[in-house]
mmCIF file of C-alpha atoms in Angstrom:
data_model
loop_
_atom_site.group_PDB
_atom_site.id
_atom_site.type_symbol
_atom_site.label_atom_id
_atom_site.label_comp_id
_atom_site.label_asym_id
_atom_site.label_seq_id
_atom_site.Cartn_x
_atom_site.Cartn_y
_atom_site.Cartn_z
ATOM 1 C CA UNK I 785 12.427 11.293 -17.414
ATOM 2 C CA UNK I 786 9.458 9.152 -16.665
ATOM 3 C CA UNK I 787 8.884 8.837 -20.388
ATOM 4 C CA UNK I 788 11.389 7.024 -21.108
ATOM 5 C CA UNK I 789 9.266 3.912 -18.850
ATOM 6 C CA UNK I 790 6.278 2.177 -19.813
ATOM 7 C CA UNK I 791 5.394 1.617 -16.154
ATOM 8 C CA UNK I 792 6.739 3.165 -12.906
ATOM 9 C CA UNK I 793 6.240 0.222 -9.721
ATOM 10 C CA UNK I 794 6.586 1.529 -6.438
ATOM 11 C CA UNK I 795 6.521 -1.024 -3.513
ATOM 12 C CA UNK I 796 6.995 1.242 -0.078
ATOM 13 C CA UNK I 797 7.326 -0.720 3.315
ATOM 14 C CA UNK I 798 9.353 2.780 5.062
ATOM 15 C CA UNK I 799 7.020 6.080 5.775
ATOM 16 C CA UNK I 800 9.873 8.620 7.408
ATOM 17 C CA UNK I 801 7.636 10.652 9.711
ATOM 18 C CA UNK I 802 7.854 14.728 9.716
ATOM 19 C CA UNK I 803 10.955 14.727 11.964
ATOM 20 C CA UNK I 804 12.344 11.564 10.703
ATOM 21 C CA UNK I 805 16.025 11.094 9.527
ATOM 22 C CA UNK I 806 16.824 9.014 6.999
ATOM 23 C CA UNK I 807 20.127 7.523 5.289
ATOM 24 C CA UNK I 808 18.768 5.844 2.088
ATOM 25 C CA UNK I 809 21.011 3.290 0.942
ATOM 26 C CA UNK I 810 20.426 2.388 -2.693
ATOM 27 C CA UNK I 811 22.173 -0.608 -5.187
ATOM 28 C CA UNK I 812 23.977 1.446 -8.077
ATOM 29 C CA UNK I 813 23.282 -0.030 -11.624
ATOM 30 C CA UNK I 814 21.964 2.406 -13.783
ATOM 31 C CA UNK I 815 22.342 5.760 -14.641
ATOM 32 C CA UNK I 816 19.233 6.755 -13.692
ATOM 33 C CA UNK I 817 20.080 6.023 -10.123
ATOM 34 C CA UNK I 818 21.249 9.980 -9.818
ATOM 35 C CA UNK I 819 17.949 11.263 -10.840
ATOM 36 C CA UNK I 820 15.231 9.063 -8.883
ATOM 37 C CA UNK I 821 16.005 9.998 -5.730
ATOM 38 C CA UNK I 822 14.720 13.315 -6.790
ATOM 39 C CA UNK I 823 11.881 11.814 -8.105
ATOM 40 C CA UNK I 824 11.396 9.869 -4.488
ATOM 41 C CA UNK I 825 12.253 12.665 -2.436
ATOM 42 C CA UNK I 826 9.720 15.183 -4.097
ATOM 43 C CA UNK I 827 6.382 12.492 -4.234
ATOM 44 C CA UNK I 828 6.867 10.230 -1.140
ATOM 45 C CA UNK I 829 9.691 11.472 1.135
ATOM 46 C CA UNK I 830 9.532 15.247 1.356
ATOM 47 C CA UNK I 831 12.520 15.668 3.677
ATOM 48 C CA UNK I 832 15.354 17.621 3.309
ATOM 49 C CA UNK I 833 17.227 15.807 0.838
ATOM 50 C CA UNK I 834 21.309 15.262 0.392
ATOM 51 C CA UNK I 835 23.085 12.816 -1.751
ATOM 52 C CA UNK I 836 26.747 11.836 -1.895
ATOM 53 C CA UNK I 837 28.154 10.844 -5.240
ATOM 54 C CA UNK I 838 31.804 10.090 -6.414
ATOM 55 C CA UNK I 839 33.742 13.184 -7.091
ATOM 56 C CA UNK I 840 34.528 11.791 -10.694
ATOM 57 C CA UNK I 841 31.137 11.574 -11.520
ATOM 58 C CA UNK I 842 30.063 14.736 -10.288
ATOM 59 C CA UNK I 843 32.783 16.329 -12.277
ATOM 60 C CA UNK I 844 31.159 14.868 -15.397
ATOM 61 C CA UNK I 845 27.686 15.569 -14.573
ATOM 62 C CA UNK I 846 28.200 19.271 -12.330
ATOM 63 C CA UNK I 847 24.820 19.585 -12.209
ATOM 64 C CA UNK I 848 24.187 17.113 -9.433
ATOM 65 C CA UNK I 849 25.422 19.600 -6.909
ATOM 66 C CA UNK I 850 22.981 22.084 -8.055
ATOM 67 C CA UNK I 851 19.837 19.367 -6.682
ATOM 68 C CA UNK I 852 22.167 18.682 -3.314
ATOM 69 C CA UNK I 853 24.443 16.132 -3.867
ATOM 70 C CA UNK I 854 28.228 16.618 -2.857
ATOM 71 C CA UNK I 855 31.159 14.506 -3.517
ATOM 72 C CA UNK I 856 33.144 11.631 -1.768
ATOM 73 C CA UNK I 857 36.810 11.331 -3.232
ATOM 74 C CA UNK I 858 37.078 7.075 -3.102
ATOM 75 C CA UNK I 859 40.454 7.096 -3.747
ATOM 76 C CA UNK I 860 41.563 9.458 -1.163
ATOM 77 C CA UNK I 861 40.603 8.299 2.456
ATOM 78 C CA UNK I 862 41.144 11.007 4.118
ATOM 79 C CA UNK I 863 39.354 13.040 1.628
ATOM 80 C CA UNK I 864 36.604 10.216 2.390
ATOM 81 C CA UNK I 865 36.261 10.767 5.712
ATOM 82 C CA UNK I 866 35.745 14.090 5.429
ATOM 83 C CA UNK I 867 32.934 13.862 3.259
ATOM 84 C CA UNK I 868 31.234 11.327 5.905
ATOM 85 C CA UNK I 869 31.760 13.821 8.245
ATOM 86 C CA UNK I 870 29.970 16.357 6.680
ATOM 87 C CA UNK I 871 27.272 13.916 5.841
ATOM 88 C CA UNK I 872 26.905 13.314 9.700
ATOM 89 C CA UNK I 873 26.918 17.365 9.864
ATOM 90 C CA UNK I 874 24.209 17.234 6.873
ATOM 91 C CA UNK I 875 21.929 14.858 8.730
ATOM 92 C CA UNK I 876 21.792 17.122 12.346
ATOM 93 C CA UNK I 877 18.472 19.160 11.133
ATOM 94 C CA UNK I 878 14.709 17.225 11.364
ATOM 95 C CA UNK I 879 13.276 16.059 8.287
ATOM 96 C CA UNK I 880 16.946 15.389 6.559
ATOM 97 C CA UNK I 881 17.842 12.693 4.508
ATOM 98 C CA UNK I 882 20.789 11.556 2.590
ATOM 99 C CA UNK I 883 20.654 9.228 -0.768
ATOM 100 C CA UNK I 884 23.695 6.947 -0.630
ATOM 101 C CA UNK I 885 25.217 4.347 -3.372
ATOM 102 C CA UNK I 886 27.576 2.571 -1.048
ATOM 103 C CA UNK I 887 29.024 0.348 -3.973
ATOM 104 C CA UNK I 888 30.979 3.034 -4.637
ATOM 105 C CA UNK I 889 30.452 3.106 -8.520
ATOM 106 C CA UNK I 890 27.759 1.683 -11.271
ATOM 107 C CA UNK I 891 27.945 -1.603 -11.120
ATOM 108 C CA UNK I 892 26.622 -4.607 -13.579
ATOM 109 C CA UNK I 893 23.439 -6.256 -12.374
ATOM 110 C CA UNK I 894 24.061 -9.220 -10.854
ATOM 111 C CA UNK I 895 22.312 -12.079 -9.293
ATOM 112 C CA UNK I 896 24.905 -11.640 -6.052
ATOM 113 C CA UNK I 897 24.719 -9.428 -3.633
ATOM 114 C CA UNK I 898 26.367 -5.876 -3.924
ATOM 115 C CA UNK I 899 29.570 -5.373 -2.342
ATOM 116 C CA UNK I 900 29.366 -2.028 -0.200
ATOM 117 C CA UNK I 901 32.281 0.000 1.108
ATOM 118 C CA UNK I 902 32.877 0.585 4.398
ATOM 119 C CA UNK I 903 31.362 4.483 4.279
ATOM 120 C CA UNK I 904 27.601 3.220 5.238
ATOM 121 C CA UNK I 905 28.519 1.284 8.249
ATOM 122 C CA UNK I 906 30.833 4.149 9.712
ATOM 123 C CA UNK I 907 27.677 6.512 9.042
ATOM 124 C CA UNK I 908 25.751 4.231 11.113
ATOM 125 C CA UNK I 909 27.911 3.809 14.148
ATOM 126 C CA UNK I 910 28.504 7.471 13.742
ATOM 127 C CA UNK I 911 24.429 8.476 13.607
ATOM 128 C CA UNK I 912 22.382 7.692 16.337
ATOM 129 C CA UNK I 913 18.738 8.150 16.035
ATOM 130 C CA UNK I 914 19.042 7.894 12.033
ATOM 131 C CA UNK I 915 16.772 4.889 10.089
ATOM 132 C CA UNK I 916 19.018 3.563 7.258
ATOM 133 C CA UNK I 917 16.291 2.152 4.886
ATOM 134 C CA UNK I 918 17.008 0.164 1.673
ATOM 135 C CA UNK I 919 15.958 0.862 -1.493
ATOM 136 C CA UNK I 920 16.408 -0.916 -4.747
ATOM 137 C CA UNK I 921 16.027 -0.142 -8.344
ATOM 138 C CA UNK I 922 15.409 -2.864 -11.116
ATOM 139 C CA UNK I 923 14.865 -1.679 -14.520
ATOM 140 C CA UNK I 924 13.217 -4.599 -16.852
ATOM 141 C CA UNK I 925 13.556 -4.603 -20.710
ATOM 142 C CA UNK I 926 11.638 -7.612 -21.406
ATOM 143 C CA UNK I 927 8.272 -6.611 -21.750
ATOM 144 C CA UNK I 928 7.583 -3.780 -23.993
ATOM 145 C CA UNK I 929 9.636 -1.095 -26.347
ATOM 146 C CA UNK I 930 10.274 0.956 -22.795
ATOM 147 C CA UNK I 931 11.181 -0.599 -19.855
ATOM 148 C CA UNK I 932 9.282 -1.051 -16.477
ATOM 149 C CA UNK I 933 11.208 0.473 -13.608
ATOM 150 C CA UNK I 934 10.905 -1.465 -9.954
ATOM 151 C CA UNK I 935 11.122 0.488 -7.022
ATOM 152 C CA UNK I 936 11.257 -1.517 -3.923
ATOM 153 C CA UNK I 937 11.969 0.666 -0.310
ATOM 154 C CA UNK I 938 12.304 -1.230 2.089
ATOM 155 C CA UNK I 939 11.998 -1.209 6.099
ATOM 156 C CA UNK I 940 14.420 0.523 8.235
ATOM 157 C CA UNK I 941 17.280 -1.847 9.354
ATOM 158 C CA UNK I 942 17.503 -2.247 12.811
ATOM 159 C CA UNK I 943 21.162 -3.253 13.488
ATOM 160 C CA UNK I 944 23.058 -2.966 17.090
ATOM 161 C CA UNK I 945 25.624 -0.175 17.613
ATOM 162 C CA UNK I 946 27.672 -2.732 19.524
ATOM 163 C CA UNK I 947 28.013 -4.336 15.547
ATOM 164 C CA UNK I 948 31.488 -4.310 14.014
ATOM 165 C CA UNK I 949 31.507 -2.484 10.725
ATOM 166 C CA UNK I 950 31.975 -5.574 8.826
ATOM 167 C CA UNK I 951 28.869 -7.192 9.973
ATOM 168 C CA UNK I 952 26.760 -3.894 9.944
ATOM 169 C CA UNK I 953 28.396 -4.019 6.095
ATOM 170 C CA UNK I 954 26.529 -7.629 5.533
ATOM 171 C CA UNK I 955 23.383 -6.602 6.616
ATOM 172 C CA UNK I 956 23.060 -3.984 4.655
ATOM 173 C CA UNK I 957 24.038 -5.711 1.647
ATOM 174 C CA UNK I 958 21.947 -8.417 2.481
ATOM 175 C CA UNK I 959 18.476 -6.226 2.949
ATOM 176 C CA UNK I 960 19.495 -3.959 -0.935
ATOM 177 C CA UNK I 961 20.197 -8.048 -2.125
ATOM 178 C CA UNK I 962 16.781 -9.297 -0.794
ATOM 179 C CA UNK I 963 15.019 -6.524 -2.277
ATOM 180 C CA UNK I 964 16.122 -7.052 -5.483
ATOM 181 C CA UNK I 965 15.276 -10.910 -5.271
ATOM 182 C CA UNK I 966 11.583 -9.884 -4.271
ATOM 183 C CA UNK I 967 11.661 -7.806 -7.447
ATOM 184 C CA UNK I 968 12.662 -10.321 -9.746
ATOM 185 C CA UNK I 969 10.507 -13.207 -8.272
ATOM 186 C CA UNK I 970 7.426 -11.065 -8.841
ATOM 187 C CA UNK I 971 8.483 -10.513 -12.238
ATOM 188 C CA UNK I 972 9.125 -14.230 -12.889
ATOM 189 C CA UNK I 973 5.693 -14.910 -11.193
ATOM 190 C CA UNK I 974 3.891 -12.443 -13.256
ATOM 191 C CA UNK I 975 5.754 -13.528 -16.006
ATOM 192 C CA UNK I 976 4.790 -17.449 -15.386
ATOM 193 C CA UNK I 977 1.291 -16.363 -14.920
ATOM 194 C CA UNK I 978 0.726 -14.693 -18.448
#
C-alpha cells in the first residue's frame, strides 16, 4: 500500500499508554481510510484494535472483518445502537482501541468541517475512562506522480460528561476540522517557501 505514496507524514501529539483505551475518531475521504488504521495500529499504537464500518461497505469489501472491523447498519437505528453497544462491550479489555469514521460514509474533501453523526458522542457519554483522540488524513496530489499522505493525530479531547450530545458532536468535529487546517497550512507554507 505504501507504494502507492511518494512520502508518508506522520505528525503524533497522542501516545496511548500500555493500558490505555482509545476511540480514534477519523474524517472519511478516501478509500484508503479502511486500511491505515492498520497501518497505525501495527507501528505506533499497538493496542487491541476494532473498527466499525457501514454494513454496506463491509458487504462489498468482506475482508474488513477478517482485520477486526464489524458493521453499523446507518439506516436502521436500532440496528445502530446495537452495534455501539457492542463497541462499548469491545472497548472493556486494557490496551483496546476502536477506529471510528463518524461521518457515516466517504465524503468529498472539503474546506468545512465534517458533519458527524450522533454515534461518537453517545460512545463518549457511554465510556468513561476512554481518550477519544482525532486523527486526520489528507492525501496531496500536487507535488509529484504519487501523492504525499498527511497524517495528523491529534490530542485526546477532554470534553465534560455533563455535555449534551450535540455539543460533544461540535467538538469533535471541530478538533478532526482543525487538524486538517494545520495540514493544509503547512502545505501552503512549504509550498510558499519553495
Amino acid at each position: 500500500m505504501w507504494r502507492r505514496f511518494r512520502r508518508v507524514i506522520i505528525n503524533q501529539e497522542y501516545f496511548p499508554k500500555k493500558d490505555s483505551k482509545t476511540v480514534y475518531f477519523i474524517n472519511h475521504n478516501y478509500w484508503w481510510d479502511g486500511l491505515l488504521p492498520l497501518y497505525l495500529n501495527r507501528k505506533l499504537f499497538k493496542q487491541h484494535a476494532r473498527a466499525l464500518m457501514e454494513d454496506k461497505q463491509m458487504r462489498q469489501y468482506p475482508f474488513f472483518s477478517r482485520i477486526g472491523a464489524f458493521s453499523v447498519n446507518l439506516e436502521n437505528p436500532r440496528s445502530s445502537i446495537q452495534s455501539l453497544r457492542y463497541a462499548v462491550e469491545s472497548m472493556k479489555r486494557n490496551n483496546s482501541c476502536l477506529f471510528i469514521y463518524p461521518e457515516g460514509k466517504l465524503m468529498p474533501v472539503s474546506d468545512s468541517k465534517p458533519k458527524f453523526k450522533e454515534g461518537l458522542s453517545w460512545l463518549y457519554k457511554k465510556m468513561e475512562g476512554v481518550d477519544f483522540v482525532p486523527v486526520a488524513f489528507y492525501i496531496d496530489h500536487s507535488k509529484a506522480n504519487k501523492p504525499d499522505l498527511y497524517i495528523s493525530i491529534g490530542e485526546k479531547v477532554n470534553g465534560y460528561s455533563l455535555m449534551e450530545k450535540p455539543d460533544i458532536n461540535s467538538l469533535f468535529e471541530e478538533s478532526v476540522h482543525n487538524l486538517l487546517v494545520q495540514i493544509k497550512l503547512k502545505l501552503n507554507n512549504s509550498t510558499n517557501n519553495h
